[in-house]
Amino acid sequence: MTYCVAIKLAEGLVFASDSRTNAGFDQIATFRKNFVFGHPGERFIALLTSGNLATSQSVISLLQSRGNEPHNDHLISRTSMYDAAVLVGATLREVVERDSAGHAAGTDLGCSLLIGGQIGTEPPRLFQIYPEGNFIEATRETPYLQIGESKYGKPILDRVIHYRCPMALAWQAALISFDSTMKSNLSVGMPLDMLAYRKDRLDKGHHVRIRED
């Protein structure tokens, strides 16, 4: 299990994810679930993943490798965040269809993703991509999206987060959301990856990794 949250604000975007992956409490490992794509001065795109680790790693690997091949359709060539979300959803479906043939019926290969960022002069946008590859977009009325073990960390977000919320307060709320989740579910754990992106900067954002020590 994992937990990821992304918040869309007037000032920009905040992302947070844990890094614990387990197949039972005696098989716990650490894998990063927060990935940044972009080109300084042109675009910033962040992806957070939850669900089947093999599927999510394949999706990220395909997006990264195709971005290094100039003739391929990739995130760096998309002209809007909506088009970027379409590409990620299509890549997810491609991986699931490719791998389904080698697994028994009923095997859950699905993963969910959060994708947010800014391309050019377009305002920052944030999407949640479902295991089927379709997606929804965050709005001013619903400015945050969660994937994974979301229920324990939701109350603080509901109380604090709104579109005009200061970025520093949203950062703190995300941390409290994770603290509540980790205290209630041992399958979510540190290190945490926190990422903040300020509107119109088109840089790599500010990343912090928080460890237990």
Tab-separated table of C-alpha atoms in Angstrom:
chain	number	residue	atom	x	y	z
A	1	MET	CA	0.000	0.000	0.000
A	2	THR	CA	1.064	3.572	-0.519
A	3	TYR	CA	-0.334	7.058	-0.148
A	4	CYS	CA	0.056	10.066	-2.423
A	5	VAL	CA	-1.608	13.471	-2.418
A	6	ALA	CA	-1.386	16.416	-4.795
A	7	ILE	CA	-2.832	19.887	-4.229
A	8	LYS	CA	-3.644	22.577	-6.785
A	9	LEU	CA	-3.418	26.128	-5.431
A	10	ALA	CA	-3.520	29.662	-6.770
A	11	GLU	CA	0.216	29.827	-5.968
A	12	GLY	CA	1.109	26.523	-7.637
A	13	LEU	CA	1.172	22.813	-6.826
A	14	VAL	CA	2.160	20.658	-3.845
A	15	PHE	CA	2.892	16.920	-4.117
A	16	ALA	CA	3.606	14.355	-1.406
A	17	SER	CA	4.191	10.597	-1.492
A	18	ASP	CA	5.511	7.887	0.771
A	19	SER	CA	8.015	5.299	-0.436
A	20	ARG	CA	6.962	2.063	1.261
A	21	THR	CA	6.023	-0.988	-0.760
A	22	ASN	CA	5.129	-4.282	0.835
A	23	ALA	CA	3.847	-7.727	-0.048
A	24	GLY	CA	3.088	-8.578	3.555
A	25	PHE	CA	4.621	-7.047	6.645
A	26	ASP	CA	7.727	-9.241	6.389
A	27	GLN	CA	8.501	-8.060	2.841
A	28	ILE	CA	8.851	-4.287	3.081
A	29	ALA	CA	10.943	-2.268	0.645
A	30	THR	CA	11.501	1.365	-0.296
A	31	PHE	CA	10.748	2.640	-3.794
A	32	ARG	CA	10.413	6.231	-4.911
A	33	LYS	CA	6.940	7.086	-6.243
A	34	ASN	CA	7.500	10.736	-7.187
A	35	PHE	CA	8.959	11.522	-10.631
A	36	VAL	CA	9.616	14.835	-12.388
A	37	PHE	CA	9.707	15.398	-16.140
A	38	GLY	CA	10.339	18.713	-17.782
A	39	HIS	CA	12.507	21.243	-19.521
A	40	PRO	CA	13.513	24.411	-17.621
A	41	GLY	CA	11.740	27.465	-18.966
A	42	GLU	CA	9.281	25.346	-20.953
A	43	ARG	CA	7.459	22.846	-18.733
A	44	PHE	CA	7.232	21.134	-15.355
A	45	ILE	CA	5.450	17.789	-14.968
A	46	ALA	CA	5.294	15.638	-11.825
A	47	LEU	CA	3.987	12.067	-11.632
A	48	LEU	CA	3.069	10.163	-8.457
A	49	THR	CA	2.240	6.448	-8.533
A	50	SER	CA	0.297	3.970	-6.409
A	51	GLY	CA	-0.733	0.368	-6.937
A	52	ASN	CA	1.002	-2.544	-8.668
A	53	LEU	CA	4.717	-1.732	-8.486
A	54	ALA	CA	5.668	-3.648	-11.644
A	55	THR	CA	3.015	-1.789	-13.632
A	56	SER	CA	3.919	1.644	-12.292
A	57	GLN	CA	7.642	1.071	-12.883
A	58	SER	CA	6.957	-0.014	-16.463
A	59	VAL	CA	4.837	3.082	-17.101
A	60	ILE	CA	7.539	5.398	-15.749
A	61	SER	CA	10.293	3.561	-17.658
A	62	LEU	CA	8.402	3.834	-20.944
A	63	LEU	CA	7.711	7.534	-20.429
A	64	GLN	CA	11.371	8.183	-19.599
A	65	SER	CA	12.862	6.101	-22.418
A	66	ARG	CA	10.526	7.480	-25.066
A	67	GLY	CA	11.398	10.982	-23.924
A	68	ASN	CA	14.992	10.309	-25.005
A	69	GLU	CA	13.953	9.405	-28.548
A	70	PRO	CA	13.163	12.573	-30.541
A	71	HIS	CA	10.784	10.935	-33.006
A	72	ASN	CA	8.551	9.367	-30.350
A	73	ASP	CA	5.407	10.873	-28.871
A	74	HIS	CA	6.384	11.720	-25.290
A	75	LEU	CA	5.635	14.022	-22.372
A	76	ILE	CA	8.137	16.643	-23.507
A	77	SER	CA	6.337	17.021	-26.845
A	78	ARG	CA	2.811	17.434	-25.460
A	79	THR	CA	1.404	20.960	-25.746
A	80	SER	CA	-1.000	20.865	-22.771
A	81	MET	CA	-1.320	19.098	-19.442
A	82	TYR	CA	-4.553	17.519	-20.672
A	83	ASP	CA	-2.643	15.932	-23.567
A	84	ALA	CA	0.041	14.803	-21.116
A	85	ALA	CA	-2.623	13.074	-18.995
A	86	VAL	CA	-4.018	11.384	-22.121
A	87	LEU	CA	-0.542	10.042	-22.945
A	88	VAL	CA	0.041	8.699	-19.429
A	89	GLY	CA	-3.373	7.016	-19.436
A	90	ALA	CA	-2.644	5.421	-22.815
A	91	THR	CA	0.761	4.217	-21.597
A	92	LEU	CA	-0.851	2.677	-18.520
A	93	ARG	CA	-3.376	0.799	-20.682
A	94	GLU	CA	-0.560	-0.361	-22.957
A	95	VAL	CA	1.401	-1.847	-20.046
A	96	VAL	CA	-1.632	-3.574	-18.508
A	97	GLU	CA	-2.683	-5.072	-21.859
A	98	ARG	CA	0.877	-6.245	-22.552
A	99	ASP	CA	1.305	-7.933	-19.175
A	100	SER	CA	-2.191	-9.368	-18.739
A	101	ALA	CA	-1.524	-12.326	-21.040
A	102	GLY	CA	1.081	-13.740	-18.678
A	103	HIS	CA	-1.015	-13.587	-15.509
A	104	ALA	CA	-3.890	-15.622	-14.153
A	105	ALA	CA	-7.393	-14.231	-14.392
A	106	GLY	CA	-8.147	-11.895	-11.523
A	107	THR	CA	-4.553	-10.721	-11.031
A	108	ASP	CA	-4.599	-7.016	-10.208
A	109	LEU	CA	-2.124	-5.235	-12.467
A	110	GLY	CA	-3.681	-1.822	-12.024
A	111	CYS	CA	-2.059	1.299	-10.711
A	112	SER	CA	-3.250	4.854	-10.198
A	113	LEU	CA	-1.311	8.023	-10.907
A	114	LEU	CA	-1.410	11.714	-10.146
A	115	ILE	CA	-0.026	14.021	-12.834
A	116	GLY	CA	0.302	17.736	-12.375
A	117	GLY	CA	2.321	20.560	-13.806
A	118	GLN	CA	2.475	23.497	-16.150
A	119	ILE	CA	3.327	23.759	-19.836
A	120	GLY	CA	4.186	27.177	-21.253
A	121	THR	CA	1.635	29.871	-20.487
A	122	GLU	CA	-1.118	27.399	-19.634
A	123	PRO	CA	-2.157	27.567	-15.945
A	124	PRO	CA	-0.988	24.695	-13.708
A	125	ARG	CA	-3.304	21.678	-13.879
A	126	LEU	CA	-3.687	18.480	-11.879
A	127	PHE	CA	-5.208	15.108	-12.852
A	128	GLN	CA	-5.881	11.723	-11.264
A	129	ILE	CA	-5.480	8.780	-13.644
A	130	TYR	CA	-7.461	5.643	-12.808
A	131	PRO	CA	-6.260	2.051	-13.431
A	132	GLU	CA	-8.383	1.954	-16.606
A	133	GLY	CA	-6.455	4.918	-18.038
A	134	ASN	CA	-9.259	7.477	-17.808
A	135	PHE	CA	-8.894	10.481	-15.527
A	136	ILE	CA	-10.432	13.414	-13.678
A	137	GLU	CA	-9.101	16.935	-13.121
A	138	ALA	CA	-8.783	18.895	-9.882
A	139	THR	CA	-10.843	22.090	-9.756
A	140	ARG	CA	-11.000	25.177	-7.555
A	141	GLU	CA	-13.861	23.523	-5.681
A	142	THR	CA	-11.963	20.225	-5.334
A	143	PRO	CA	-8.317	21.330	-5.239
A	144	TYR	CA	-6.665	18.150	-3.969
A	145	LEU	CA	-6.518	14.556	-5.219
A	146	GLN	CA	-5.404	11.381	-3.411
A	147	ILE	CA	-4.415	7.866	-4.446
A	148	GLY	CA	-3.631	4.825	-2.333
A	149	GLU	CA	-4.484	4.709	1.381
A	150	SER	CA	-6.382	7.992	1.420
A	151	LYS	CA	-9.034	7.779	4.137
A	152	TYR	CA	-6.911	8.518	7.214
A	153	GLY	CA	-5.301	11.625	5.767
A	154	LYS	CA	-8.439	13.114	4.224
A	155	PRO	CA	-10.004	14.931	7.234
A	156	ILE	CA	-7.152	17.436	7.703
A	157	LEU	CA	-7.148	18.203	3.985
A	158	ASP	CA	-10.901	18.813	4.033
A	159	ARG	CA	-10.536	21.220	6.944
A	160	VAL	CA	-7.541	23.180	5.682
A	161	ILE	CA	-7.150	23.024	1.918
A	162	HIS	CA	-8.815	25.481	-0.445
A	163	TYR	CA	-7.696	27.016	-3.734
A	164	ARG	CA	-6.444	30.258	-2.130
A	165	CYS	CA	-4.666	28.407	0.674
A	166	PRO	CA	-1.038	29.585	1.101
A	167	MET	CA	1.454	27.069	-0.209
A	168	ALA	CA	3.247	26.857	3.153
A	169	LEU	CA	-0.019	25.905	4.877
A	170	ALA	CA	-0.807	23.301	2.202
A	171	TRP	CA	2.668	21.815	2.719
A	172	GLN	CA	2.020	21.534	6.458
A	173	ALA	CA	-1.426	20.019	5.900
A	174	ALA	CA	0.066	17.394	3.583
A	175	LEU	CA	2.599	16.461	6.271
A	176	ILE	CA	-0.129	16.138	8.909
A	177	SER	CA	-2.158	14.061	6.454
A	178	PHE	CA	0.773	11.656	6.166
A	179	ASP	CA	1.348	11.591	9.903
A	180	SER	CA	-2.287	10.561	10.449
A	181	THR	CA	-2.039	7.907	7.756
A	182	MET	CA	1.218	6.399	9.014
A	183	LYS	CA	-0.107	6.181	12.566
A	184	SER	CA	-3.205	4.317	11.333
A	185	ASN	CA	-1.701	2.087	8.636
A	186	LEU	CA	1.752	0.529	8.939
A	187	SER	CA	1.903	-0.162	5.197
A	188	VAL	CA	2.462	3.573	4.602
A	189	GLY	CA	5.832	4.835	5.790
A	190	MET	CA	8.904	7.015	5.411
A	191	PRO	CA	10.852	8.312	3.640
A	192	LEU	CA	8.390	10.905	2.349
A	193	ASP	CA	8.974	12.847	-0.857
A	194	MET	CA	7.608	16.401	-0.806
A	195	LEU	CA	7.588	18.621	-3.880
A	196	ALA	CA	6.398	22.201	-4.325
A	197	TYR	CA	6.093	24.032	-7.641
A	198	ARG	CA	5.355	27.757	-7.866
A	199	LYS	CA	3.176	28.942	-10.732
A	200	ASP	CA	4.925	30.224	-13.873
A	201	ARG	CA	8.462	29.381	-12.748
A	202	LEU	CA	8.754	26.427	-15.158
A	203	ASP	CA	11.621	24.964	-13.139
A	204	LYS	CA	12.071	21.588	-11.425
A	205	GLY	CA	10.264	22.660	-8.274
A	206	HIS	CA	11.522	22.322	-4.710
A	207	HIS	CA	11.982	18.710	-3.575
A	208	VAL	CA	12.543	17.552	0.007
A	209	ARG	CA	12.969	13.950	1.201
A	210	ILE	CA	11.938	13.451	4.823
A	211	ARG	CA	13.474	10.503	6.664
A	212	GLU	CA	12.767	9.034	10.075
A	213	ASP	CA	16.065	10.336	11.447
